[in-house]
Each structure stands twice: as C-alpha cells, then as structure tokens.
Short mmCIF file of C-alpha atoms in Angstrom, two decimals:
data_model
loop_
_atom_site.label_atom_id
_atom_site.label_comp_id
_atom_site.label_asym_id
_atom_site.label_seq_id
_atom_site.Cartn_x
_atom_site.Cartn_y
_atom_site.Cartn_z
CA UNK O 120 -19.92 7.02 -25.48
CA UNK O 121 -16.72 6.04 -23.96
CA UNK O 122 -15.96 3.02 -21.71
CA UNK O 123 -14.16 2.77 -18.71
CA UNK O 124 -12.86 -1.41 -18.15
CA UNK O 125 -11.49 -2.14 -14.30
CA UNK O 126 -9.27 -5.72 -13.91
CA UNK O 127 -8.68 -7.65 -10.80
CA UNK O 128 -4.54 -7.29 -11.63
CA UNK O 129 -2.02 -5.41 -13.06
CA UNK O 130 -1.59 -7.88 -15.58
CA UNK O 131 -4.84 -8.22 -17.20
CA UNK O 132 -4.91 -4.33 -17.47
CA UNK O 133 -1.73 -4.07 -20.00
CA UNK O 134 -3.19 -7.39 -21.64
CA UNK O 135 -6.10 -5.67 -22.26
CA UNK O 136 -4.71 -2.76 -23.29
CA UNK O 137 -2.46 -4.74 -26.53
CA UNK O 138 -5.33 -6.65 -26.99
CA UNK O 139 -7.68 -3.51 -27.65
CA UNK O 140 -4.71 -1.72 -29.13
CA UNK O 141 -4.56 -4.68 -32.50
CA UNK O 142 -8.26 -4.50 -32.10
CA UNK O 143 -7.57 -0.85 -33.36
CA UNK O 144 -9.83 0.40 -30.24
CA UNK O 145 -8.70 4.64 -29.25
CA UNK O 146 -7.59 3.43 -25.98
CA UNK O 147 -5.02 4.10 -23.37
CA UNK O 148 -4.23 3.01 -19.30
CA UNK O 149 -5.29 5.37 -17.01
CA UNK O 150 -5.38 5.40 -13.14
CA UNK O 151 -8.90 3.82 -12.07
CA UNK O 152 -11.38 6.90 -11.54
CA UNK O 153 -12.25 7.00 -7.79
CA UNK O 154 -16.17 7.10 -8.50
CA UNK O 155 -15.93 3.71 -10.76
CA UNK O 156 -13.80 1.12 -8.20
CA UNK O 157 -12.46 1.23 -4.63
CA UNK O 158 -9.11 -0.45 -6.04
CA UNK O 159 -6.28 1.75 -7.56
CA UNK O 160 -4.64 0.03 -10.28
CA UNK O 161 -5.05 1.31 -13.62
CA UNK O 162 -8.30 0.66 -15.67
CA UNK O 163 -8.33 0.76 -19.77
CA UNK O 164 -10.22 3.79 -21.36
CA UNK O 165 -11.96 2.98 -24.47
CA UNK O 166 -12.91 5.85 -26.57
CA UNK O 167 -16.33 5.41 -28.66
CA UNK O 168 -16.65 1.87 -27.37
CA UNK O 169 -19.67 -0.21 -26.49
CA UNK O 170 -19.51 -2.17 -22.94
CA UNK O 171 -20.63 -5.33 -24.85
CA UNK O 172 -18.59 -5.10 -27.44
CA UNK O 173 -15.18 -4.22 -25.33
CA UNK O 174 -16.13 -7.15 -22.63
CA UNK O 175 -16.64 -9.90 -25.31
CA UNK O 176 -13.54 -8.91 -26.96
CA UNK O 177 -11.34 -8.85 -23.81
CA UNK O 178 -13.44 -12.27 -22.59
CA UNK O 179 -12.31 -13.87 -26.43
CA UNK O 180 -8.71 -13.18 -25.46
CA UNK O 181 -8.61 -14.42 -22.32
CA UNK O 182 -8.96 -11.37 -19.71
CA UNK O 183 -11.71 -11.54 -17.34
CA UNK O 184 -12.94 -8.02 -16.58
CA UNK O 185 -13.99 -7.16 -13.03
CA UNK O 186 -16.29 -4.22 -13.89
CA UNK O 187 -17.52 -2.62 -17.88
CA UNK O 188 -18.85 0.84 -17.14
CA UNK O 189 -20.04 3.02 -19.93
CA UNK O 190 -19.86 7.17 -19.78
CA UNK O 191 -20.48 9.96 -21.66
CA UNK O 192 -17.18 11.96 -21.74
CA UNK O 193 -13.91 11.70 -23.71
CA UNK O 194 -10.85 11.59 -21.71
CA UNK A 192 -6.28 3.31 -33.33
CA UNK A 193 -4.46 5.47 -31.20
CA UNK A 194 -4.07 7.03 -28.07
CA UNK A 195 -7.06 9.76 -26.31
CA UNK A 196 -6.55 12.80 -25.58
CA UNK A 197 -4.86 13.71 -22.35
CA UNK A 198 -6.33 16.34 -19.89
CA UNK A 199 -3.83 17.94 -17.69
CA UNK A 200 -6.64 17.49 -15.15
CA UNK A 201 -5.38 13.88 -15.27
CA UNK A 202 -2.46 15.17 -13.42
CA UNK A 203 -3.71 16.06 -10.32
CA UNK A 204 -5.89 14.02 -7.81
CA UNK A 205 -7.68 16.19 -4.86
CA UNK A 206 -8.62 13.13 -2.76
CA UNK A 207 -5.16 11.57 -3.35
CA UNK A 208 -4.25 14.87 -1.96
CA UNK A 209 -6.52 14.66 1.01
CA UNK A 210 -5.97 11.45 1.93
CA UNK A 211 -1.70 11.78 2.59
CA UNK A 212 -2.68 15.09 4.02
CA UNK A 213 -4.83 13.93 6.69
CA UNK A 214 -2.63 10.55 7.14
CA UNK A 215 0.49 12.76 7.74
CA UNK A 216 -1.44 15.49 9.72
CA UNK A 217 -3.15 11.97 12.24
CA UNK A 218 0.48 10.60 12.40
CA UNK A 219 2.09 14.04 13.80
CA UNK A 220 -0.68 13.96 16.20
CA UNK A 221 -0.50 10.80 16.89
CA UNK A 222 3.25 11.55 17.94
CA UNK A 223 2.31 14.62 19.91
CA UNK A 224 0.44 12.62 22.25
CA UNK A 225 3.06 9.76 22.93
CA UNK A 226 3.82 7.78 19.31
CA UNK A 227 7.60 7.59 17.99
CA UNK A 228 8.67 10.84 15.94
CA UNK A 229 8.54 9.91 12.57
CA UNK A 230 6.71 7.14 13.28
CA UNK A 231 2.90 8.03 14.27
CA UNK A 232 1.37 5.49 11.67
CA UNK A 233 3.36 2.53 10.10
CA UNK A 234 2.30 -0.31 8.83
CA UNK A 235 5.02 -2.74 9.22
CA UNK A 236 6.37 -1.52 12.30
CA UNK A 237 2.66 -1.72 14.15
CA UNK A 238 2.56 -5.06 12.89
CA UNK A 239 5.52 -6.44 14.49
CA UNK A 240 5.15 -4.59 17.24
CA UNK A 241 1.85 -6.28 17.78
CA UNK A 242 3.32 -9.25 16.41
CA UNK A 243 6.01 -8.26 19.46
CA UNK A 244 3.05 -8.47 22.26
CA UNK A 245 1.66 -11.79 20.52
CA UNK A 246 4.30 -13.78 21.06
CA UNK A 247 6.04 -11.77 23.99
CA UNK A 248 9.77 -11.51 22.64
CA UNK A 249 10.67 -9.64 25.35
CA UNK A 250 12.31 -6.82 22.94
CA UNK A 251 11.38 -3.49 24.62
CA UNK A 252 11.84 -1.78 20.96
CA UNK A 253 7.95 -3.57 20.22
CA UNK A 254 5.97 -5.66 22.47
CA UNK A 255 2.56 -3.59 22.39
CA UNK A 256 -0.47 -3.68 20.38
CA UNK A 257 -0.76 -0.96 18.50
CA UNK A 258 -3.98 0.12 18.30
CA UNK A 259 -3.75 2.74 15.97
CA UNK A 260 -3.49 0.25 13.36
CA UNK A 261 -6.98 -2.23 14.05
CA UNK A 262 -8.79 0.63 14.36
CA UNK A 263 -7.47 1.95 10.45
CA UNK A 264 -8.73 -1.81 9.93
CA UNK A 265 -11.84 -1.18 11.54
CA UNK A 266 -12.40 2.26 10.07
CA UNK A 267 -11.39 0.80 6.83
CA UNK A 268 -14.14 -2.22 7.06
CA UNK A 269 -16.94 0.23 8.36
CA UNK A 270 -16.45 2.44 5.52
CA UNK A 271 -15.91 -0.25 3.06
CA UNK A 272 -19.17 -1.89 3.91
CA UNK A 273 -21.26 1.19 4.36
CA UNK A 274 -20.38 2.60 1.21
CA UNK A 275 -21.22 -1.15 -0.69
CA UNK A 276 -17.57 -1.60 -1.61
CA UNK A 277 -16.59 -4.55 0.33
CA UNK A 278 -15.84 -6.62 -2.46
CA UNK A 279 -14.43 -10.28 -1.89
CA UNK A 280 -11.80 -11.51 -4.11
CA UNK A 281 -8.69 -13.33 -4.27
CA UNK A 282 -6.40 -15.15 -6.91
CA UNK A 283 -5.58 -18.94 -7.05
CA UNK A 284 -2.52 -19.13 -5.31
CA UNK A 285 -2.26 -17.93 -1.26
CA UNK A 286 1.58 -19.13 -1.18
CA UNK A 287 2.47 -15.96 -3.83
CA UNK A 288 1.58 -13.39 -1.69
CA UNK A 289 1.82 -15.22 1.90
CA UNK A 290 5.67 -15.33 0.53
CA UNK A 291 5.62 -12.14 -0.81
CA UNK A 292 4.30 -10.63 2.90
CA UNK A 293 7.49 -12.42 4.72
CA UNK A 294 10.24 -11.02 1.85
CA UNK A 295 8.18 -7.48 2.45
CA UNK A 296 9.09 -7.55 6.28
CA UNK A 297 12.15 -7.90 5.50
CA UNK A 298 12.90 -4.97 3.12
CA UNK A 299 10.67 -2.96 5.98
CA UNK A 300 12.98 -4.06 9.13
CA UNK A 301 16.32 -3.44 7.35
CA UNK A 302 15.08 -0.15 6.44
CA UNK A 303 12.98 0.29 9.71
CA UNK A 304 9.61 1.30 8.64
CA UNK A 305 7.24 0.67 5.20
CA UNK A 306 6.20 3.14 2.60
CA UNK A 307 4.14 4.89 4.62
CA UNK A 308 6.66 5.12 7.58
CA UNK A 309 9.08 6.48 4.85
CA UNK A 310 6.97 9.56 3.74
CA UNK A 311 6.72 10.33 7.42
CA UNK A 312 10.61 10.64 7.77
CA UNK A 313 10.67 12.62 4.92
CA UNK A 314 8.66 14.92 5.81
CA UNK A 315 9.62 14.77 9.66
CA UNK A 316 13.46 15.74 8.06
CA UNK A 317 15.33 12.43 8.37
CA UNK A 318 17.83 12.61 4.95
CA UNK A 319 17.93 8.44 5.29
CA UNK A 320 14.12 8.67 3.97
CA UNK A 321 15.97 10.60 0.83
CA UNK A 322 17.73 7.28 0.02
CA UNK A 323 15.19 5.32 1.23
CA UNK A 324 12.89 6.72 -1.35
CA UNK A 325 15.05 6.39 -4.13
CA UNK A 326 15.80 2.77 -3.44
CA UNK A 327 11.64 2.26 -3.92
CA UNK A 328 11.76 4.18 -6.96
CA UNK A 329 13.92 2.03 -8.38
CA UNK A 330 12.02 -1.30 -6.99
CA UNK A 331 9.14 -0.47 -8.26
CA UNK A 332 10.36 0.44 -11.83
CA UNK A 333 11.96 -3.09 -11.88
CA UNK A 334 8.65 -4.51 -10.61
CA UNK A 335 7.01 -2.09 -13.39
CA UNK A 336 9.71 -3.91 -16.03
CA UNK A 337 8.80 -7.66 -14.79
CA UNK A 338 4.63 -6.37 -15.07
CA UNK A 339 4.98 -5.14 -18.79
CA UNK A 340 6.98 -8.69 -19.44
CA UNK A 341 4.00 -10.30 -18.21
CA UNK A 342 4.04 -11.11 -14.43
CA UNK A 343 0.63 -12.76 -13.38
CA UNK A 344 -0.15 -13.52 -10.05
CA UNK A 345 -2.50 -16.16 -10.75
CA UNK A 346 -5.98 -16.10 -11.73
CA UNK A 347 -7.89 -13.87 -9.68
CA UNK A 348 -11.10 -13.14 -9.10
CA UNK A 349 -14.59 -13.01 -6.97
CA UNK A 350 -14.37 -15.04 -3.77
CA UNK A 351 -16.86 -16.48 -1.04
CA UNK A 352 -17.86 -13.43 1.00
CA UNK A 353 -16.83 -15.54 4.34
CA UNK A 354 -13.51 -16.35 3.31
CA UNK A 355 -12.69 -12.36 2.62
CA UNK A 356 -14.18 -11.34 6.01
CA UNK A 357 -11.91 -13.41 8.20
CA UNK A 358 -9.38 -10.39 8.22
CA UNK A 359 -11.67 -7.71 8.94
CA UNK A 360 -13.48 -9.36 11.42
CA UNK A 361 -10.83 -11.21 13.77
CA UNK A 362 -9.33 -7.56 13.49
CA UNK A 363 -12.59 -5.76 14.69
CA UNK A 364 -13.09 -8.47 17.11
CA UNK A 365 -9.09 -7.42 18.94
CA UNK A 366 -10.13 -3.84 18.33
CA UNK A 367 -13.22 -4.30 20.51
CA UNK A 368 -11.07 -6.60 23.25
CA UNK A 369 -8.61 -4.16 23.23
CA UNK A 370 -11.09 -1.32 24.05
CA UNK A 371 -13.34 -3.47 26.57
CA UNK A 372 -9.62 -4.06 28.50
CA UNK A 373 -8.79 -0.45 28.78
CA UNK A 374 -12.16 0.39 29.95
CA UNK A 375 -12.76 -1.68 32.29
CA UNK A 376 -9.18 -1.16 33.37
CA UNK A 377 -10.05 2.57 33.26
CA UNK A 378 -6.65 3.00 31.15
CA UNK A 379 -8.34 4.87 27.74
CA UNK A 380 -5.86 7.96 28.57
CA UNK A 381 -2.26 6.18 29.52
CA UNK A 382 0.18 6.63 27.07
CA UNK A 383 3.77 4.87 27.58
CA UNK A 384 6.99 5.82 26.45
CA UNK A 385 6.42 5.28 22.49
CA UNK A 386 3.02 4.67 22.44
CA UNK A 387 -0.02 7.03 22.09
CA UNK A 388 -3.04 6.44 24.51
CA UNK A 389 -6.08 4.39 23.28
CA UNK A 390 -8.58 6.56 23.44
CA UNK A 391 -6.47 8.43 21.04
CA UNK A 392 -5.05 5.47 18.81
CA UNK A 393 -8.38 4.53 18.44
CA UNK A 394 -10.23 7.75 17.31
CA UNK A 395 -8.14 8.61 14.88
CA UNK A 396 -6.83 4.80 13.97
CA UNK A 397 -10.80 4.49 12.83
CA UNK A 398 -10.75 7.89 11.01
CA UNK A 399 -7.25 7.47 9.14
CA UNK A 400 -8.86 3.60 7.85
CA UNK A 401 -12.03 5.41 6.31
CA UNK A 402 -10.02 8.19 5.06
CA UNK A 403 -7.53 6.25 3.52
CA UNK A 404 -10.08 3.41 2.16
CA UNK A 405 -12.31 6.38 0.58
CA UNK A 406 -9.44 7.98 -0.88
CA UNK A 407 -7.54 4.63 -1.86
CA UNK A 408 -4.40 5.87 -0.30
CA UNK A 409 -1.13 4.00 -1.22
CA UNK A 410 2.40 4.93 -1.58
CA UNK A 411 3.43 3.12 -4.21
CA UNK A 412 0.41 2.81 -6.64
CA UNK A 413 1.12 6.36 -7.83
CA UNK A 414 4.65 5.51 -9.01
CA UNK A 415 3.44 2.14 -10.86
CA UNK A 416 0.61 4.99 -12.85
CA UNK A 417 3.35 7.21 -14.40
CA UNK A 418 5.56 4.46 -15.81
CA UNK A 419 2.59 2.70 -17.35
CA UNK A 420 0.14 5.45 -18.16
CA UNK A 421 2.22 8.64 -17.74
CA UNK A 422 -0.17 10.38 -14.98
CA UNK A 423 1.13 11.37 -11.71
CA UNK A 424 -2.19 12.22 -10.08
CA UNK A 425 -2.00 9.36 -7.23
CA UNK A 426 1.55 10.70 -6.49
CA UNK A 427 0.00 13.80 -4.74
CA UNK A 428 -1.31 10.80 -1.84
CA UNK A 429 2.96 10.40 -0.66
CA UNK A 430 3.54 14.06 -1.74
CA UNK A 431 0.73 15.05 0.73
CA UNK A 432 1.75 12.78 3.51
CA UNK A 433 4.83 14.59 3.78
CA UNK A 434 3.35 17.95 3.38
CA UNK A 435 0.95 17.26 6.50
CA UNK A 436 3.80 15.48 8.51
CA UNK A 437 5.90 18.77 7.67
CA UNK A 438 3.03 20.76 8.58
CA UNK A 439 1.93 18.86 11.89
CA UNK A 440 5.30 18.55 13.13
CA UNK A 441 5.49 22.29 13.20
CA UNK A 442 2.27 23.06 14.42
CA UNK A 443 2.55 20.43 17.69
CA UNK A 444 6.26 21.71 17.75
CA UNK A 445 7.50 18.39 18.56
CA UNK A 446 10.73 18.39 16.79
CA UNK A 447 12.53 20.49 14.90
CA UNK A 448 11.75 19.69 10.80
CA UNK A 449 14.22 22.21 9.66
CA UNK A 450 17.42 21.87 9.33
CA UNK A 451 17.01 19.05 7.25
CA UNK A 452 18.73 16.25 9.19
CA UNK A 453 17.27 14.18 11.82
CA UNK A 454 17.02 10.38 12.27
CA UNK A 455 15.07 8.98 15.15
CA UNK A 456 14.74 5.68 16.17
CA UNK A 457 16.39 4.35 12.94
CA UNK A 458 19.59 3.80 11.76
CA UNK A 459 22.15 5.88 9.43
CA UNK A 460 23.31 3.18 7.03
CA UNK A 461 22.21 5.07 3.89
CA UNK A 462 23.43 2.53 1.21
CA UNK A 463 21.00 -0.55 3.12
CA UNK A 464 18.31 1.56 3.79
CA UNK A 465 17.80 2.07 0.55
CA UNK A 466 18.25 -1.55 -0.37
CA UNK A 467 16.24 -2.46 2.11
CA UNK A 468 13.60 -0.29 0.04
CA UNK A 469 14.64 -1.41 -3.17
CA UNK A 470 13.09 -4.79 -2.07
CA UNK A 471 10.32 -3.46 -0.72
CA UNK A 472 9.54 -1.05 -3.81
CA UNK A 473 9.63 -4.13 -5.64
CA UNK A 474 7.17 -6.33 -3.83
CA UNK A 475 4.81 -3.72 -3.52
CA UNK A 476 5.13 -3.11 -7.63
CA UNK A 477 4.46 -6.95 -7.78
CA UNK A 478 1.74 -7.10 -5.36
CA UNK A 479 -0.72 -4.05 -6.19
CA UNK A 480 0.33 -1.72 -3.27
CA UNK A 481 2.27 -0.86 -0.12
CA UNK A 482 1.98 -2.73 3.07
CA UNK A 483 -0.03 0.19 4.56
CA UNK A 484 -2.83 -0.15 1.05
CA UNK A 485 -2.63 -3.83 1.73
CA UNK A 486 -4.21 -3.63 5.28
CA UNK A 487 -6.47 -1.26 3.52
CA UNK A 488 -7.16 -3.57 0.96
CA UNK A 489 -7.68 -6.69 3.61
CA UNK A 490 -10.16 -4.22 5.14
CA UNK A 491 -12.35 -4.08 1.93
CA UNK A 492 -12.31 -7.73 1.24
CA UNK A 493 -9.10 -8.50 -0.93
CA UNK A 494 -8.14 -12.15 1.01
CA UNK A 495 -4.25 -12.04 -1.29
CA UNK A 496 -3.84 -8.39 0.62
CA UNK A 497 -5.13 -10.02 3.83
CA UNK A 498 -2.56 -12.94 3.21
CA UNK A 499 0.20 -11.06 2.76
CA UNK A 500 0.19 -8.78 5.69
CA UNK A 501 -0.30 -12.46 6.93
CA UNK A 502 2.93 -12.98 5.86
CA UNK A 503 4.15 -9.78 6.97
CA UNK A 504 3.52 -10.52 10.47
CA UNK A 505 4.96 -14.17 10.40
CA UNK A 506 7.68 -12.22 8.39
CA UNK A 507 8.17 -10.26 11.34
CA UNK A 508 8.24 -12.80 14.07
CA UNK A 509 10.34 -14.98 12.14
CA UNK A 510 13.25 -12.47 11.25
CA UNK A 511 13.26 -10.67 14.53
CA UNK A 512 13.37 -14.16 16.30
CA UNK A 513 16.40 -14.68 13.53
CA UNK A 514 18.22 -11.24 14.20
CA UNK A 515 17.46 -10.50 10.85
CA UNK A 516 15.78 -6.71 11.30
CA UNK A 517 17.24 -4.11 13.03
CA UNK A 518 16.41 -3.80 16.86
CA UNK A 519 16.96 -1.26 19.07
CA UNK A 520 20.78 -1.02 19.12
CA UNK A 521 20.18 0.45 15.13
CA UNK A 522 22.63 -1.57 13.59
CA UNK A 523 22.50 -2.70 9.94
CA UNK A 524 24.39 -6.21 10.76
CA UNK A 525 26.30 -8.62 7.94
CA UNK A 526 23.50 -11.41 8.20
CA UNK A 527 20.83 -8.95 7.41
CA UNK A 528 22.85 -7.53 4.62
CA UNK A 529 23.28 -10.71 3.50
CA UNK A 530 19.29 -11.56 3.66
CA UNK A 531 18.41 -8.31 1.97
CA UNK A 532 20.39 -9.56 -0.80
CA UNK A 533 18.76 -12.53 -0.81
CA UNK A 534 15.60 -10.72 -0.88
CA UNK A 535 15.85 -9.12 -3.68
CA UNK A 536 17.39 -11.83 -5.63
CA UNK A 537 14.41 -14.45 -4.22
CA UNK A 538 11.86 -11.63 -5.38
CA UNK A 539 13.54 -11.20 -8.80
CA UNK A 540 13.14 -15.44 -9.10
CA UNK A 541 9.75 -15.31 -8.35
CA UNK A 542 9.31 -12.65 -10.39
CA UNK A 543 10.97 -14.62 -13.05
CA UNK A 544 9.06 -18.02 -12.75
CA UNK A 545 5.95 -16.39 -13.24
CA UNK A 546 6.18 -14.31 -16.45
CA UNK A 547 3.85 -15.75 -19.31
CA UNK A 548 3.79 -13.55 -22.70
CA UNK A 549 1.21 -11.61 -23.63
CA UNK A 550 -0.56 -13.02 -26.49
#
C-alpha cells in the first residue's frame, strides 16, 4: 500500500519530503490528487508506507500533517 | 530510498483543464453582454472596483460592485459546504498575509489586472499579457527559490469554524443585498458601459465559484508543481483559460483575437507590466495561490486567504487614493515605478526574515 500525506503549507510539504527522504522512505512531491483535498499544493507520496508509521515520523520531526490517506496503487 | 515511478498520466489534469476552460469561456460571455474585453472575470480589478463603490472615489474607471465576483464567492461557499470541504484553518500570524494582500494590489494595479485577468489578455490577443506572463514566471521561481530555503508562514493549522466563515458569509450576505436591490428596483437586466447585468453576473458569478472551487483552479499553483515536483498537470487550468477566452471571443465575435495585438483598457508599458507581475508572481509563490484561488480559498474556509484579499482590497483603496495604480488615463507614472520597486524589494525582505532551515 502506498500513502498519500497532504500539509497545511508549502513548507511542511518539502520538510516532509527530506525528512522521509533520510528516513530512506520511496517518496517524491506530487501535486495533491483532486479526490484526496480541496487545496492544491503538493502532497508527499510514500511508496509501501503505513499511515501510522509515515504520520509519527513526520509528527517526531516537527511537521504536522493535515490529512494521512492510505491507497492501493503505485504512482 | 529513491524516487517512484512517474506516469506520464501525471502530466495532464482533465479538471484543471475544465476548470480554465469554462472560466475563460464565462469571462468572454461575461464581456459579450456588457463586461470590459479582456476583462470578464478578475480578481483584483472586481475588488477595487467594489472597493471603488465602497468608499465612492469618484473614479469612473471603478466605482461598481461587481457582482460577478460575490457570486464566485457564493458559488464557491455553496459548493464547498455541500460537498463537506469547508475546512477552517489559518496560521498564527494575520499581519503576513494581510501585508502580503496590500503588496499583491500593487503588482495587480501597475500591471492592471491579476493572474487570472492576465490569461484572459492572452488569450483575448493583448502581446502586454506576453510580458506580463513572463514577469510571473520569473516571480514565482524566486518565490519557489525562497520556499526550498525554507520560507514558513507561520504555524498553521485547524481554526474555529466561526472565525473562517466571516468571509463567506458577509460575502453571501452583499450577494443577497445586491440581488434584493435590483429586484425590487426591477434592474436584474441593465448593464452599463463596462459592466455586465446582474442577472447575468450573478448566474454565472455562482457557476464559475463552484467550478473553480471543484476543480481548484489557480494560475499560479501549476507553475510552483513543475519546479518542485516536475509535473505540469495544473498548468493545463491557465493553458485552458486562454484556450476558452480564444475560443469565446470568436464565437460572441466581440473583438478581433487575431492578429495578435490588442490592448484594451490597459496600458503598453511592457518592461512595468511585467514587473508589476514579477511582484505579483512572487506573492502568490509565497502565499499558496493567485488572488483569484485566494477568494476561492476564503470561500472554503482558509481565514490567511480571506485576510489577504483583505489586504488586497485595503491595498486597493489605499494605492488608488495614493495614485499609486494606474487609472484610466493608462499611464505607468515614476511614483508607481518607484513603489513597484519597492514591492518587490519589501516582498524579497519578508521573504528573507522568515526563512528557518530545514532540519
């Protein structure tokens, strides 16, 4: 299962996305899928992550995620 | 580690594509039956034109309310709510983007016209949108330079549903004044020089706000995606806008789109108008969107967006009071060259004073 993370800014999306990267996470920015958030932005894909997992780890470095949502697709 | 594969599906966004479609196909309708060519939705120019009626300047370039742009609020809010997606939230600081909403109107009145407003020249044929464009390219790549450096607005986050709905609300509130008045005055179907009738600001005011809060329109989000995640798919919401401008403009036969060449109710100082841009490029790369998504945003509970077109509108009262945007005479004067600069260089200091380094 992948993961799909959505941030309330711009900033906490690239934080998230060094954090995950020395985390060694398959992960990338992408532009927020229309069916998971009204915002645009950009959200941070997490390939063969777990929602728990990926929120506590963004939570421990200091990035408060707005929404976690898991699918079942690769990018 | 490493990066997913990429899909060239990732490339291309239908409802991005929809949604500048339909906003450029409403505006040239919208100037068919009585709004300015080039100029049938606009953000920052509705605002201070309402702004204009507000506080009754007296300049006959904008003293109206436009009603085309409460109802996108209105449309915006209905949709937002029916669809469970009003979602309240705001950041610590209202001064950042309150600020950010006055620089914004004045990259948008040097220029004469937002984002959105731009798209529509470009596709209506005006070459100063060609400049105009470029000078926002490059403002929001600077913006997208300061974001990777590690500009935070603040901590943001879930706010009291209340606080979020003041926007929306006082908006649908003047939207439903504004329609009472012309019924009662039995004045839904008089249009004035520059100006489209209510009945028909309102109709499709209401459907451009639920079209363009469905779709997430913006015209600047899409450039912020390919320099951080190399997709251009929201850049088919501005590359549809002109499309359906193009397209409309033809169809009502309005105004000639081709040859390429036509400037109407702007200026023709290239070299400011795309400053002018450059600054607001860069605000809207700082602040999550163009004024246009902003409203949008305000519409669907985001109280910073709702701040800054705020700002935007104090923006506007305060510089056109100051002969600091251009008026009807269409000239780019020394003091507003001047404040431009100053724009940009007061943007790039804010910028500055509120990088912190990624950890």
């Amino acid at each position: 299962m992948s993961v799909y993370v959505t941030f309330y800014s711009t900033h906490d999306a690239i934080k998230s996305q060094r954090i995950g990267a020395k985390q060694g996470w398959t992960c990338e920015l992408v532009p927020v899928p229309r069916d998971i958030s009204a915002n645009c932005g950009m959200a941070l894909f997490v390939e063969r992550g777990s929602p728990d997992g990926v929120r506590s780890t963004l939570e421990g470095g200091g990035v408060e995620p707005q929404g976690v949502v898991e699918r079942d697709e690769s990018h | 580690m490493g990066t997913p594969r990429r899909s060239l599906r990732s490339h291309f966004s239908g409802w991005a594509l929809f949604g500048g479609f339909s906003l450029g196909l409403i505006a040239a309708a919208l100037t068919h039956v009585g709004a300015p060519p080039h100029g049938g939705v606009s953000a920052s120019c509705f605002i201070r034109d309402t702004m204009g009626w507000l506080v009754a300047w007296g300049d006959a370039s904008g003293t109206a309310i436009r009603m085309t742009l409460l109802a996108a609020v209105v449309g915006a809010f209905g949709a937002a709510l029916a669809k469970r997606e009003f979602r309240p939230q705001g950041g610590a600081s209202p001064w950042l983007p309150l600020g950010l909403g006055v620089l914004v109107a004045l990259g948008t009145g040097v220029f004469v016209g937002c984002p959105t407003k731009l798209h529509l020249r470009l596709g209506g044929g005006d070459p100063v949108a060609i400049v105009g464009l470029l000078g926002m390219v490059l403002g929001l790549f600077i913006a997208s330079r300061f974001l990777a450096a590690g500009y935070h607005p603040g901590r943001i986050g879930p706010r009291p549903t209340l606080e979020a709905a003041i926007f929306p609300a006082t908006v649908t509130l003047a939207f439903i004044a504004v329609l009472c008045d012309s019924v009662a005055r039995g004045a839904m179907l008089d249009a004035r020089p520059g100006y489209a009738a209510v009945a028909w600001s309102a109709s499709l005011g209401v459907l451009l706000g639920a079209i363009a809060q469905h779709t997430r329109l913006c015209f600047t989000t899409g450039w912020i995606d390919v320099f951080f995640t190399r997709r251009a798919a929201l850049l088919w919401a501005p590359a549809g806008a002109v499309m359906g401008v193009a397209l409309g403009t033809v169809v009502f036969g309005d105004h000639a789109v081709f040859p390429f060449g036509k400037t109407y109710w702007a200026h023709r100082d290239f070299l400011w108008a795309g400053a002018g841009m450059v600054l607001v490029g860069l605000i809207a790369g700082l602040a999550g969107g163009c004024p246009f998504r902003q409203v949008i945003r305000a519409s669907q509970g985001d109280r910073d967006a709702a701040l800054l077109v705020c700002g935007l509108a104090a923006g506007s009262i305060l510089l056109t009071r100051t002969g600091l945007v251009v008026d009807a005479s269409f000239v780019v004067t020394t003091p507003m060259k001047v404040a431009v600069t100053g724009g940009i260089a007061a943007t790039l200091v804010i910028a500055r004073t509120r990088l912190s380094l990624h950890s």
